[in-house]
PDB file of N, CA, C and O in Angstrom:
ATOM      1  N   MET M  21      12.439  -8.671  -6.043  1.00 85.00           N
ATOM      2  CA  MET M  21      13.107  -8.030  -5.434  1.00 85.00           C
ATOM      3  C   MET M  21      13.822  -8.652  -3.995  1.00 85.00           C
ATOM      4  O   MET M  21      13.172  -9.992  -3.725  1.00 85.00           O
ATOM      5  N   SER M  22      14.938  -8.782  -3.885  1.00 90.00           N
ATOM      6  CA  SER M  22      15.525  -9.308  -2.739  1.00 90.00           C
ATOM      7  C   SER M  22      16.589  -7.980  -1.915  1.00 90.00           C
ATOM      8  O   SER M  22      16.960  -7.321  -2.458  1.00 90.00           O
ATOM      9  N   GLY M  23      16.886  -8.496  -0.564  1.00 93.00           N
ATOM     10  CA  GLY M  23      17.449  -7.710   0.049  1.00 93.00           C
ATOM     11  C   GLY M  23      16.569  -6.435   0.816  1.00 93.00           C
ATOM     12  O   GLY M  23      15.573  -6.404   0.526  1.00 93.00           O
ATOM     13  N   SER M  24      17.299  -6.141   1.960  1.00 94.00           N
ATOM     14  CA  SER M  24      16.387  -5.098   2.635  1.00 94.00           C
ATOM     15  C   SER M  24      16.451  -3.889   1.537  1.00 94.00           C
ATOM     16  O   SER M  24      17.136  -3.611   1.097  1.00 94.00           O
ATOM     17  N   CYS M  25      15.398  -2.890   2.310  1.00 95.00           N
ATOM     18  CA  CYS M  25      14.856  -1.820   1.273  1.00 95.00           C
ATOM     19  C   CYS M  25      15.162  -0.824   2.515  1.00 95.00           C
ATOM     20  O   CYS M  25      14.173  -0.382   3.088  1.00 95.00           O
ATOM     21  N   ASP M  26      16.106   0.417   2.317  1.00 95.00           N
ATOM     22  CA  ASP M  26      16.288   0.967   3.554  1.00 95.00           C
ATOM     23  C   ASP M  26      17.530   2.356   2.842  1.00 95.00           C
ATOM     24  O   ASP M  26      17.298   2.432   1.523  1.00 95.00           O
ATOM     25  N   LEU M  27      17.928   2.888   3.518  1.00 93.00           N
ATOM     26  CA  LEU M  27      18.895   4.121   3.195  1.00 93.00           C
ATOM     27  C   LEU M  27      19.641   3.767   2.442  1.00 93.00           C
ATOM     28  O   LEU M  27      20.236   4.270   0.829  1.00 93.00           O
ATOM     29  N   ASP M  28      20.478   2.469   2.330  1.00 93.00           N
ATOM     30  CA  ASP M  28      21.524   2.221   1.481  1.00 93.00           C
ATOM     31  C   ASP M  28      20.884   1.230   0.176  1.00 93.00           C
ATOM     32  O   ASP M  28      21.853   1.455  -0.717  1.00 93.00           O
ATOM     33  N   THR M  29      19.816   1.047   0.217  1.00 94.00           N
ATOM     34  CA  THR M  29      19.448   0.419  -1.180  1.00 94.00           C
ATOM     35  C   THR M  29      18.423   1.261  -2.031  1.00 94.00           C
ATOM     36  O   THR M  29      17.347   1.400  -2.726  1.00 94.00           O
ATOM     37  N   ARG M  30      18.367   2.718  -1.519  1.00 91.00           N
ATOM     38  CA  ARG M  30      17.035   3.368  -1.803  1.00 91.00           C
ATOM     39  C   ARG M  30      17.341   4.108  -3.471  1.00 91.00           C
ATOM     40  O   ARG M  30      16.141   3.908  -4.088  1.00 91.00           O
ATOM     41  N   GLN M  31      18.235   4.161  -4.114  1.00 91.00           N
ATOM     42  CA  GLN M  31      18.406   4.410  -4.979  1.00 91.00           C
ATOM     43  C   GLN M  31      18.251   3.263  -6.078  1.00 91.00           C
ATOM     44  O   GLN M  31      17.669   3.391  -7.362  1.00 91.00           O
ATOM     45  N   ALA M  32      18.703   1.950  -5.581  1.00 93.00           N
ATOM     46  CA  ALA M  32      18.188   0.632  -6.647  1.00 93.00           C
ATOM     47  C   ALA M  32      16.749   0.422  -6.416  1.00 93.00           C
ATOM     48  O   ALA M  32      16.208   0.028  -7.659  1.00 93.00           O
ATOM     49  N   LEU M  33      15.970   0.862  -5.628  1.00 93.00           N
ATOM     50  CA  LEU M  33      14.946   0.671  -5.411  1.00 93.00           C
ATOM     51  C   LEU M  33      14.069   1.658  -6.431  1.00 93.00           C
ATOM     52  O   LEU M  33      12.896   1.265  -7.026  1.00 93.00           O
ATOM     53  N   SER M  34      14.368   2.498  -6.328  1.00 91.00           N
ATOM     54  CA  SER M  34      13.595   3.566  -7.308  1.00 91.00           C
ATOM     55  C   SER M  34      14.075   3.146  -8.951  1.00 91.00           C
ATOM     56  O   SER M  34      13.145   3.268  -9.806  1.00 91.00           O
ATOM     57  N   SER M  35      14.928   2.913  -8.934  1.00 92.00           N
ATOM     58  CA  SER M  35      15.390   2.418 -10.269  1.00 92.00           C
ATOM     59  C   SER M  35      14.386   0.928 -10.800  1.00 92.00           C
ATOM     60  O   SER M  35      13.824   0.864 -11.861  1.00 92.00           O
ATOM     61  N   ALA M  36      14.623   0.062  -9.573  1.00 90.00           N
ATOM     62  CA  ALA M  36      13.683  -1.224  -9.788  1.00 90.00           C
ATOM     63  C   ALA M  36      12.194  -0.541  -9.978  1.00 90.00           C
ATOM     64  O   ALA M  36      11.394  -1.141 -10.984  1.00 90.00           O
ATOM     65  N   LEU M  37      11.535   0.099  -9.539  1.00 92.00           N
ATOM     66  CA  LEU M  37      10.497   0.599  -9.623  1.00 92.00           C
ATOM     67  C   LEU M  37      10.109   1.324 -10.718  1.00 92.00           C
ATOM     68  O   LEU M  37       9.084   1.287 -11.658  1.00 92.00           O
ATOM     69  N   GLY M  38      10.996   1.841 -11.159  1.00 91.00           N
ATOM     70  CA  GLY M  38      10.744   2.559 -12.610  1.00 91.00           C
ATOM     71  C   GLY M  38      10.673   1.555 -13.789  1.00 91.00           C
ATOM     72  O   GLY M  38      10.096   1.551 -14.600  1.00 91.00           O
ATOM     73  N   VAL M  39      11.783   0.486 -13.667  1.00 91.00           N
ATOM     74  CA  VAL M  39      11.593  -0.697 -14.152  1.00 91.00           C
ATOM     75  C   VAL M  39      10.303  -1.355 -14.196  1.00 91.00           C
ATOM     76  O   VAL M  39       9.570  -1.864 -15.583  1.00 91.00           O
ATOM     77  N   VAL M  40       9.383  -1.571 -12.998  1.00 84.00           N
ATOM     78  CA  VAL M  40       8.574  -2.388 -12.711  1.00 84.00           C
ATOM     79  C   VAL M  40       7.308  -1.465 -13.448  1.00 84.00           C
ATOM     80  O   VAL M  40       6.532  -1.867 -14.133  1.00 84.00           O
ATOM     81  N   ALA M  41       7.314  -0.065 -13.312  1.00 86.00           N
ATOM     82  CA  ALA M  41       6.180   0.828 -13.810  1.00 86.00           C
ATOM     83  C   ALA M  41       6.338   0.790 -15.268  1.00 86.00           C
ATOM     84  O   ALA M  41       5.286   0.729 -16.266  1.00 86.00           O
ATOM     85  N   GLY M  42       7.548   0.266 -16.260  1.00 88.00           N
ATOM     86  CA  GLY M  42       7.546   0.241 -17.575  1.00 88.00           C
ATOM     87  C   GLY M  42       6.859  -1.267 -18.031  1.00 88.00           C
ATOM     88  O   GLY M  42       6.795  -1.508 -19.098  1.00 88.00           O
ATOM     89  N   MET M  43       6.651  -2.229 -16.835  1.00 86.00           N
ATOM     90  CA  MET M  43       6.024  -3.390 -17.296  1.00 86.00           C
ATOM     91  C   MET M  43       4.833  -3.338 -18.269  1.00 86.00           C
ATOM     92  O   MET M  43       4.191  -2.729 -17.652  1.00 86.00           O
ATOM     93  N   PRO M  44       4.336  -4.245 -19.009  1.00 89.00           N
ATOM     94  CA  PRO M  44       3.086  -4.348 -19.966  1.00 89.00           C
ATOM     95  C   PRO M  44       2.277  -5.026 -18.818  1.00 89.00           C
ATOM     96  O   PRO M  44       2.631  -5.983 -17.781  1.00 89.00           O
ATOM     97  N   GLY M  45       1.063  -4.790 -19.067  1.00 93.00           N
ATOM     98  CA  GLY M  45       0.166  -5.615 -18.205  1.00 93.00           C
ATOM     99  C   GLY M  45      -0.826  -4.886 -17.206  1.00 93.00           C
ATOM    100  O   GLY M  45      -0.267  -3.677 -16.976  1.00 93.00           O
ATOM    101  N   ALA M  46      -2.171  -5.550 -17.204  1.00 96.00           N
ATOM    102  CA  ALA M  46      -2.996  -4.531 -16.266  1.00 96.00           C
ATOM    103  C   ALA M  46      -2.434  -5.082 -14.529  1.00 96.00           C
ATOM    104  O   ALA M  46      -3.036  -4.059 -14.067  1.00 96.00           O
ATOM    105  N   VAL M  47      -1.763  -5.985 -14.745  1.00 95.00           N
ATOM    106  CA  VAL M  47      -1.315  -6.113 -12.878  1.00 95.00           C
ATOM    107  C   VAL M  47      -0.204  -6.635 -12.995  1.00 95.00           C
ATOM    108  O   VAL M  47       0.361  -7.176 -13.772  1.00 95.00           O
ATOM    109  N   VAL M  48       1.010  -5.847 -12.300  1.00 93.00           N
ATOM    110  CA  VAL M  48       2.021  -5.843 -11.952  1.00 93.00           C
ATOM    111  C   VAL M  48       2.595  -6.149 -10.699  1.00 93.00           C
ATOM    112  O   VAL M  48       2.163  -5.912  -9.639  1.00 93.00           O
ATOM    113  N   HIS M  49       3.144  -7.566 -10.836  1.00 93.00           N
ATOM    114  CA  HIS M  49       3.320  -8.163  -9.795  1.00 93.00           C
ATOM    115  C   HIS M  49       4.614  -7.747  -8.985  1.00 93.00           C
ATOM    116  O   HIS M  49       5.544  -8.253  -9.671  1.00 93.00           O
ATOM    117  N   LEU M  50       4.522  -8.235  -7.694  1.00 93.00           N
ATOM    118  CA  LEU M  50       6.124  -7.681  -7.057  1.00 93.00           C
ATOM    119  C   LEU M  50       6.240  -8.525  -6.122  1.00 93.00           C
ATOM    120  O   LEU M  50       5.506  -8.623  -5.073  1.00 93.00           O
ATOM    121  N   ASP M  51       7.186  -9.417  -6.354  1.00 95.00           N
ATOM    122  CA  ASP M  51       7.541 -10.799  -5.044  1.00 95.00           C
ATOM    123  C   ASP M  51       8.443  -9.866  -4.406  1.00 95.00           C
ATOM    124  O   ASP M  51       9.516  -9.498  -4.427  1.00 95.00           O
ATOM    125  N   LEU M  52       7.937  -9.684  -2.791  1.00 96.00           N
ATOM    126  CA  LEU M  52       8.913  -9.491  -1.870  1.00 96.00           C
ATOM    127  C   LEU M  52       9.087 -10.297  -0.563  1.00 96.00           C
ATOM    128  O   LEU M  52       9.605 -10.151   0.258  1.00 96.00           O
ATOM    129  N   SER M  53       9.086 -11.451  -1.199  1.00 96.00           N
ATOM    130  CA  SER M  53       9.443 -12.692  -0.392  1.00 96.00           C
ATOM    131  C   SER M  53      10.602 -12.747   0.261  1.00 96.00           C
ATOM    132  O   SER M  53      10.885 -13.524   1.160  1.00 96.00           O
ATOM    133  N   THR M  54      11.741 -12.393  -0.397  1.00 96.00           N
ATOM    134  CA  THR M  54      13.291 -12.198  -0.166  1.00 96.00           C
ATOM    135  C   THR M  54      13.547 -10.969   0.511  1.00 96.00           C
ATOM    136  O   THR M  54      14.762 -11.058   0.428  1.00 96.00           O
ATOM    137  N   VAL M  55      12.526 -10.101   0.846  1.00 96.00           N
ATOM    138  CA  VAL M  55      12.890  -8.748   1.256  1.00 96.00           C
ATOM    139  C   VAL M  55      12.486  -8.745   2.958  1.00 96.00           C
ATOM    140  O   VAL M  55      11.248  -8.841   3.241  1.00 96.00           O
ATOM    141  N   PRO M  56      13.538  -8.805   3.354  1.00 96.00           N
ATOM    142  CA  PRO M  56      13.510  -8.797   5.057  1.00 96.00           C
ATOM    143  C   PRO M  56      13.023  -7.651   5.875  1.00 96.00           C
ATOM    144  O   PRO M  56      12.368  -7.649   6.840  1.00 96.00           O
ATOM    145  N   PHE M  57      13.301  -6.375   5.120  1.00 96.00           N
ATOM    146  CA  PHE M  57      13.364  -5.246   5.742  1.00 96.00           C
ATOM    147  C   PHE M  57      12.770  -4.095   4.719  1.00 96.00           C
ATOM    148  O   PHE M  57      13.383  -3.828   3.920  1.00 96.00           O
ATOM    149  N   CYS M  58      11.450  -2.974   5.129  1.00 96.00           N
ATOM    150  CA  CYS M  58      11.393  -2.085   4.312  1.00 96.00           C
ATOM    151  C   CYS M  58      11.384  -0.911   5.260  1.00 96.00           C
ATOM    152  O   CYS M  58      10.273  -1.057   6.209  1.00 96.00           O
ATOM    153  N   ASP M  59      12.187   0.360   5.096  1.00 96.00           N
ATOM    154  CA  ASP M  59      11.751   1.514   5.733  1.00 96.00           C
ATOM    155  C   ASP M  59      10.747   1.766   5.189  1.00 96.00           C
ATOM    156  O   ASP M  59       9.962   1.965   4.342  1.00 96.00           O
ATOM    157  N   ALA M  60      10.175   2.972   5.897  1.00 96.00           N
ATOM    158  CA  ALA M  60       9.195   3.811   5.911  1.00 96.00           C
ATOM    159  C   ALA M  60       9.624   4.518   4.514  1.00 96.00           C
ATOM    160  O   ALA M  60       8.522   5.057   3.484  1.00 96.00           O
ATOM    161  N   ALA M  61      10.714   5.285   3.802  1.00 95.00           N
ATOM    162  CA  ALA M  61      10.774   5.785   2.851  1.00 95.00           C
ATOM    163  C   ALA M  61      10.663   4.930   1.634  1.00 95.00           C
ATOM    164  O   ALA M  61       9.974   5.178   0.668  1.00 95.00           O
ATOM    165  N   SER M  62      11.277   3.712   1.867  1.00 96.00           N
ATOM    166  CA  SER M  62      10.932   2.359   0.824  1.00 96.00           C
ATOM    167  C   SER M  62       9.139   2.402   0.613  1.00 96.00           C
ATOM    168  O   SER M  62       8.926   1.945  -0.669  1.00 96.00           O
ATOM    169  N   VAL M  63       8.918   1.971   1.696  1.00 96.00           N
ATOM    170  CA  VAL M  63       7.048   2.080   1.702  1.00 96.00           C
ATOM    171  C   VAL M  63       6.215   3.174   0.765  1.00 96.00           C
ATOM    172  O   VAL M  63       5.596   2.783  -0.005  1.00 96.00           O
ATOM    173  N   ALA M  64       7.193   4.235   1.162  1.00 95.00           N
ATOM    174  CA  ALA M  64       6.451   5.672   0.200  1.00 95.00           C
ATOM    175  C   ALA M  64       6.931   5.414  -0.925  1.00 95.00           C
ATOM    176  O   ALA M  64       5.806   5.752  -1.933  1.00 95.00           O
ATOM    177  N   ALA M  65       8.059   4.855  -1.210  1.00 95.00           N
ATOM    178  CA  ALA M  65       8.119   4.522  -2.954  1.00 95.00           C
ATOM    179  C   ALA M  65       7.267   3.538  -3.377  1.00 95.00           C
ATOM    180  O   ALA M  65       6.817   3.796  -4.554  1.00 95.00           O
ATOM    181  N   LEU M  66       7.118   2.743  -2.714  1.00 96.00           N
ATOM    182  CA  LEU M  66       5.985   1.851  -3.493  1.00 96.00           C
ATOM    183  C   LEU M  66       4.251   2.309  -3.304  1.00 96.00           C
ATOM    184  O   LEU M  66       4.078   1.947  -4.532  1.00 96.00           O
ATOM    185  N   VAL M  67       4.120   3.455  -2.613  1.00 96.00           N
ATOM    186  CA  VAL M  67       2.914   3.533  -2.650  1.00 96.00           C
ATOM    187  C   VAL M  67       2.812   4.562  -3.457  1.00 96.00           C
ATOM    188  O   VAL M  67       1.847   4.525  -4.351  1.00 96.00           O
ATOM    189  N   ARG M  68       4.114   5.471  -3.989  1.00 94.00           N
ATOM    190  CA  ARG M  68       4.070   6.262  -5.118  1.00 94.00           C
ATOM    191  C   ARG M  68       3.778   5.749  -6.571  1.00 94.00           C
ATOM    192  O   ARG M  68       3.058   5.730  -7.407  1.00 94.00           O
ATOM    193  N   ALA M  69       4.907   4.731  -6.653  1.00 94.00           N
ATOM    194  CA  ALA M  69       4.370   3.590  -7.355  1.00 94.00           C
ATOM    195  C   ALA M  69       3.368   3.134  -8.177  1.00 94.00           C
ATOM    196  O   ALA M  69       2.664   2.850  -9.071  1.00 94.00           O
ATOM    197  N   SER M  70       2.527   2.584  -7.057  1.00 95.00           N
ATOM    198  CA  SER M  70       1.063   2.234  -7.137  1.00 95.00           C
ATOM    199  C   SER M  70       0.198   3.114  -7.311  1.00 95.00           C
ATOM    200  O   SER M  70      -0.635   2.804  -8.577  1.00 95.00           O
ATOM    201  N   ALA M  71       0.389   4.298  -6.965  1.00 94.00           N
ATOM    202  CA  ALA M  71      -0.402   5.390  -7.414  1.00 94.00           C
ATOM    203  C   ALA M  71      -0.134   5.925  -8.482  1.00 94.00           C
ATOM    204  O   ALA M  71      -1.130   6.234  -9.577  1.00 94.00           O
ATOM    205  N   ALA M  72       1.073   5.591  -9.071  1.00 93.00           N
ATOM    206  CA  ALA M  72       1.157   6.161 -10.405  1.00 93.00           C
ATOM    207  C   ALA M  72       0.541   4.877 -11.484  1.00 93.00           C
ATOM    208  O   ALA M  72       0.117   5.373 -12.597  1.00 93.00           O
ATOM    209  N   LEU M  73       0.869   3.867 -11.248  1.00 95.00           N
ATOM    210  CA  LEU M  73       0.058   2.844 -11.869  1.00 95.00           C
ATOM    211  C   LEU M  73      -1.687   2.800 -11.675  1.00 95.00           C
ATOM    212  O   LEU M  73      -2.122   2.841 -12.702  1.00 95.00           O
ATOM    213  N   SER M  74      -1.884   2.962 -10.811  1.00 95.00           N
ATOM    214  CA  SER M  74      -3.317   3.115 -10.665  1.00 95.00           C
ATOM    215  C   SER M  74      -3.848   4.153 -11.458  1.00 95.00           C
ATOM    216  O   SER M  74      -4.933   4.096 -12.194  1.00 95.00           O
ATOM    217  N   GLY M  75      -3.032   5.544 -11.515  1.00 93.00           N
ATOM    218  CA  GLY M  75      -3.377   6.673 -12.313  1.00 93.00           C
ATOM    219  C   GLY M  75      -3.300   6.033 -14.168  1.00 93.00           C
ATOM    220  O   GLY M  75      -4.020   6.830 -15.057  1.00 93.00           O
ATOM    221  N   GLN M  76      -2.717   4.771 -14.203  1.00 93.00           N
ATOM    222  CA  GLN M  76      -2.926   4.496 -15.984  1.00 93.00           C
ATOM    223  C   GLN M  76      -3.645   3.351 -16.007  1.00 93.00           C
ATOM    224  O   GLN M  76      -3.960   2.641 -16.768  1.00 93.00           O
ATOM    225  N   GLY M  77      -4.621   3.280 -14.798  1.00 95.00           N
ATOM    226  CA  GLY M  77      -5.698   2.176 -14.749  1.00 95.00           C
ATOM    227  C   GLY M  77      -5.183   0.800 -14.785  1.00 95.00           C
ATOM    228  O   GLY M  77      -5.479  -0.154 -15.230  1.00 95.00           O
ATOM    229  N   ARG M  78      -3.883   0.918 -13.882  1.00 96.00           N
ATOM    230  CA  ARG M  78      -3.005  -0.454 -13.796  1.00 96.00           C
ATOM    231  C   ARG M  78      -3.186  -0.861 -12.194  1.00 96.00           C
ATOM    232  O   ARG M  78      -3.696  -0.086 -11.605  1.00 96.00           O
ATOM    233  N   ARG M  79      -2.433  -1.833 -11.930  1.00 96.00           N
ATOM    234  CA  ARG M  79      -2.348  -1.952 -10.385  1.00 96.00           C
ATOM    235  C   ARG M  79      -1.054  -2.951 -10.295  1.00 96.00           C
ATOM    236  O   ARG M  79      -0.579  -3.302 -10.929  1.00 96.00           O
ATOM    237  N   LEU M  80      -0.393  -2.168  -9.173  1.00 95.00           N
ATOM    238  CA  LEU M  80       0.738  -2.963  -8.296  1.00 95.00           C
ATOM    239  C   LEU M  80       0.285  -3.937  -7.116  1.00 95.00           C
ATOM    240  O   LEU M  80      -0.290  -3.531  -6.308  1.00 95.00           O
ATOM    241  N   LEU M  81       0.633  -5.128  -7.481  1.00 96.00           N
ATOM    242  CA  LEU M  81       0.001  -6.488  -6.399  1.00 96.00           C
ATOM    243  C   LEU M  81       1.383  -6.881  -5.862  1.00 96.00           C
ATOM    244  O   LEU M  81       2.142  -7.225  -6.494  1.00 96.00           O
ATOM    245  N   LEU M  82       1.497  -6.651  -4.514  1.00 97.00           N
ATOM    246  CA  LEU M  82       2.542  -6.980  -3.391  1.00 97.00           C
ATOM    247  C   LEU M  82       2.342  -8.522  -3.316  1.00 97.00           C
ATOM    248  O   LEU M  82       1.595  -8.773  -2.671  1.00 97.00           O
ATOM    249  N   HIS M  83       3.560  -9.190  -3.358  1.00 97.00           N
ATOM    250  CA  HIS M  83       3.626 -10.738  -2.774  1.00 97.00           C
ATOM    251  C   HIS M  83       4.309 -10.823  -1.686  1.00 97.00           C
ATOM    252  O   HIS M  83       5.644 -10.333  -1.809  1.00 97.00           O
ATOM    253  N   ASP M  84       3.755 -11.354  -0.500  1.00 97.00           N
ATOM    254  CA  ASP M  84       4.628 -11.597   0.428  1.00 97.00           C
ATOM    255  C   ASP M  84       5.492 -10.719   1.079  1.00 97.00           C
ATOM    256  O   ASP M  84       7.050 -10.970   1.134  1.00 97.00           O
ATOM    257  N   PRO M  85       5.160  -9.673   1.471  1.00 97.00           N
ATOM    258  CA  PRO M  85       5.672  -8.268   2.045  1.00 97.00           C
ATOM    259  C   PRO M  85       6.276  -8.611   3.522  1.00 97.00           C
ATOM    260  O   PRO M  85       5.748  -9.400   4.117  1.00 97.00           O
ATOM    261  N   PRO M  86       7.203  -7.756   3.578  1.00 96.00           N
ATOM    262  CA  PRO M  86       8.119  -8.299   4.856  1.00 96.00           C
ATOM    263  C   PRO M  86       7.368  -7.586   5.953  1.00 96.00           C
ATOM    264  O   PRO M  86       6.312  -6.648   5.710  1.00 96.00           O
ATOM    265  N   TYR M  87       7.264  -8.189   7.616  1.00 96.00           N
ATOM    266  CA  TYR M  87       6.699  -7.654   8.413  1.00 96.00           C
ATOM    267  C   TYR M  87       6.791  -5.895   8.485  1.00 96.00           C
ATOM    268  O   TYR M  87       5.367  -5.451   8.822  1.00 96.00           O
ATOM    269  N   SER M  88       7.691  -5.546   8.291  1.00 96.00           N
ATOM    270  CA  SER M  88       8.196  -3.930   8.283  1.00 96.00           C
ATOM    271  C   SER M  88       6.913  -3.231   7.545  1.00 96.00           C
ATOM    272  O   SER M  88       6.453  -2.260   8.037  1.00 96.00           O
ATOM    273  N   LEU M  89       6.592  -3.773   6.587  1.00 96.00           N
ATOM    274  CA  LEU M  89       5.877  -3.165   5.470  1.00 96.00           C
ATOM    275  C   LEU M  89       4.202  -3.070   5.923  1.00 96.00           C
ATOM    276  O   LEU M  89       3.551  -2.371   5.961  1.00 96.00           O
ATOM    277  N   ARG M  90       3.905  -4.645   6.511  1.00 95.00           N
ATOM    278  CA  ARG M  90       2.701  -4.642   6.558  1.00 95.00           C
ATOM    279  C   ARG M  90       2.520  -3.730   8.112  1.00 95.00           C
ATOM    280  O   ARG M  90       1.455  -3.498   8.245  1.00 95.00           O
ATOM    281  N   LYS M  91       3.450  -3.659   9.078  1.00 96.00           N
ATOM    282  CA  LYS M  91       3.122  -3.044  10.023  1.00 96.00           C
ATOM    283  C   LYS M  91       3.355  -1.386   9.931  1.00 96.00           C
ATOM    284  O   LYS M  91       2.253  -0.914  10.406  1.00 96.00           O
ATOM    285  N   LEU M  92       3.817  -0.717   8.725  1.00 96.00           N
ATOM    286  CA  LEU M  92       3.836   0.346   8.042  1.00 96.00           C
ATOM    287  C   LEU M  92       2.296   0.531   7.754  1.00 96.00           C
ATOM    288  O   LEU M  92       1.716   1.773   7.953  1.00 96.00           O
ATOM    289  N   VAL M  93       1.920  -0.116   7.139  1.00 95.00           N
ATOM    290  CA  VAL M  93       0.628  -0.119   6.493  1.00 95.00           C
ATOM    291  C   VAL M  93      -0.670  -0.391   7.672  1.00 95.00           C
ATOM    292  O   VAL M  93      -1.643   0.465   7.661  1.00 95.00           O
ATOM    293  N   GLU M  94      -0.280  -1.200   8.649  1.00 95.00           N
ATOM    294  CA  GLU M  94      -1.201  -0.959   9.405  1.00 95.00           C
ATOM    295  C   GLU M  94      -1.348   0.125  10.346  1.00 95.00           C
ATOM    296  O   GLU M  94      -2.137   0.823  10.876  1.00 95.00           O
ATOM    297  N   MET M  95      -0.488   1.073  10.704  1.00 96.00           N
ATOM    298  CA  MET M  95      -0.068   1.991  11.393  1.00 96.00           C
ATOM    299  C   MET M  95      -0.321   3.156  10.373  1.00 96.00           C
ATOM    300  O   MET M  95      -1.068   4.229  10.967  1.00 96.00           O
ATOM    301  N   PHE M  96      -0.506   3.361   9.324  1.00 96.00           N
ATOM    302  CA  PHE M  96      -0.733   4.307   8.446  1.00 96.00           C
ATOM    303  C   PHE M  96      -1.956   3.788   7.240  1.00 96.00           C
ATOM    304  O   PHE M  96      -1.456   4.179   6.217  1.00 96.00           O
ATOM    305  N   PRO M  97      -3.040   3.340   7.736  1.00 96.00           N
ATOM    306  CA  PRO M  97      -3.515   2.895   6.632  1.00 96.00           C
ATOM    307  C   PRO M  97      -3.801   4.002   5.446  1.00 96.00           C
ATOM    308  O   PRO M  97      -3.801   3.867   4.302  1.00 96.00           O
ATOM    309  N   GLU M  98      -4.176   5.054   5.883  1.00 96.00           N
ATOM    310  CA  GLU M  98      -4.745   6.322   4.687  1.00 96.00           C
ATOM    311  C   GLU M  98      -3.552   6.406   3.829  1.00 96.00           C
ATOM    312  O   GLU M  98      -3.962   6.751   2.827  1.00 96.00           O
ATOM    313  N   GLU M  99      -2.230   6.860   4.303  1.00 95.00           N
ATOM    314  CA  GLU M  99      -1.022   6.962   3.813  1.00 95.00           C
ATOM    315  C   GLU M  99      -0.687   5.907   2.723  1.00 95.00           C
ATOM    316  O   GLU M  99      -0.387   6.061   1.513  1.00 95.00           O
ATOM    317  N   CYS M 100      -1.228   4.244   3.143  1.00 96.00           N
ATOM    318  CA  CYS M 100      -0.916   3.256   2.725  1.00 96.00           C
ATOM    319  C   CYS M 100      -2.205   2.680   1.589  1.00 96.00           C
ATOM    320  O   CYS M 100      -1.831   1.838   1.159  1.00 96.00           O
ATOM    321  N   ALA M 101      -3.120   3.360   1.663  1.00 95.00           N
ATOM    322  CA  ALA M 101      -4.161   2.775   0.746  1.00 95.00           C
ATOM    323  C   ALA M 101      -4.222   2.776  -0.710  1.00 95.00           C
ATOM    324  O   ALA M 101      -4.838   1.564  -1.102  1.00 95.00           O
ATOM    325  N   ALA M 102      -2.771   2.644  -1.230  1.00 94.00           N
ATOM    326  CA  ALA M 102      -2.858   2.832  -2.563  1.00 94.00           C
ATOM    327  C   ALA M 102      -2.039   1.124  -2.888  1.00 94.00           C
ATOM    328  O   ALA M 102      -1.899   0.939  -4.112  1.00 94.00           O
ATOM    329  N   LEU M 103      -1.457   1.022  -1.661  1.00 96.00           N
ATOM    330  CA  LEU M 103      -0.701  -0.505  -1.749  1.00 96.00           C
ATOM    331  C   LEU M 103      -2.025  -1.536  -1.512  1.00 96.00           C
ATOM    332  O   LEU M 103      -2.870  -1.635  -0.980  1.00 96.00           O
ATOM    333  N   GLU M 104      -1.289  -2.751  -2.778  1.00 96.00           N
ATOM    334  CA  GLU M 104      -2.669  -3.746  -2.558  1.00 96.00           C
ATOM    335  C   GLU M 104      -1.586  -4.920  -2.382  1.00 96.00           C
ATOM    336  O   GLU M 104      -0.546  -5.369  -2.932  1.00 96.00           O
ATOM    337  N   VAL M 105      -2.068  -5.974  -1.262  1.00 94.00           N
ATOM    338  CA  VAL M 105      -1.278  -7.024  -1.039  1.00 94.00           C
ATOM    339  C   VAL M 105      -1.974  -8.050  -1.326  1.00 94.00           C
ATOM    340  O   VAL M 105      -3.013  -8.274  -1.082  1.00 94.00           O
ATOM    341  N   ALA M 106      -1.325  -9.039  -2.200  1.00 91.00           N
ATOM    342  CA  ALA M 106      -2.028 -10.372  -2.406  1.00 91.00           C
ATOM    343  C   ALA M 106      -2.120 -11.301  -1.144  1.00 91.00           C
ATOM    344  O   ALA M 106      -1.509 -11.153   0.042  1.00 91.00           O
ATOM    345  N   ALA M 107      -3.611 -11.592  -1.092  1.00 72.00           N
ATOM    346  CA  ALA M 107      -3.762 -12.856   0.043  1.00 72.00           C
ATOM    347  C   ALA M 107      -2.903 -13.906  -0.013  1.00 72.00           C
ATOM    348  O   ALA M 107      -2.186 -14.296  -0.779  1.00 72.00           O
TER     349      ALA M 107
END
């Protein structure tokens, strides 16, 4: 993914996550290295996508998330528990 994830791109993010959910494999890797910002609604969409994949016995692994996403995960650990960030 690239660009900010916010109100202006919410529909595109939903579409992209639908494509990601349809990708084969036990682990779906999502590169966020060129995403400078994720708002709370975008993080919630990532949580829902990760939970949906988990329900299929699969994982969504986030790579290089922006500071805003990491900060929201830190502030709301229970709500974001479904998110898995690569080390």
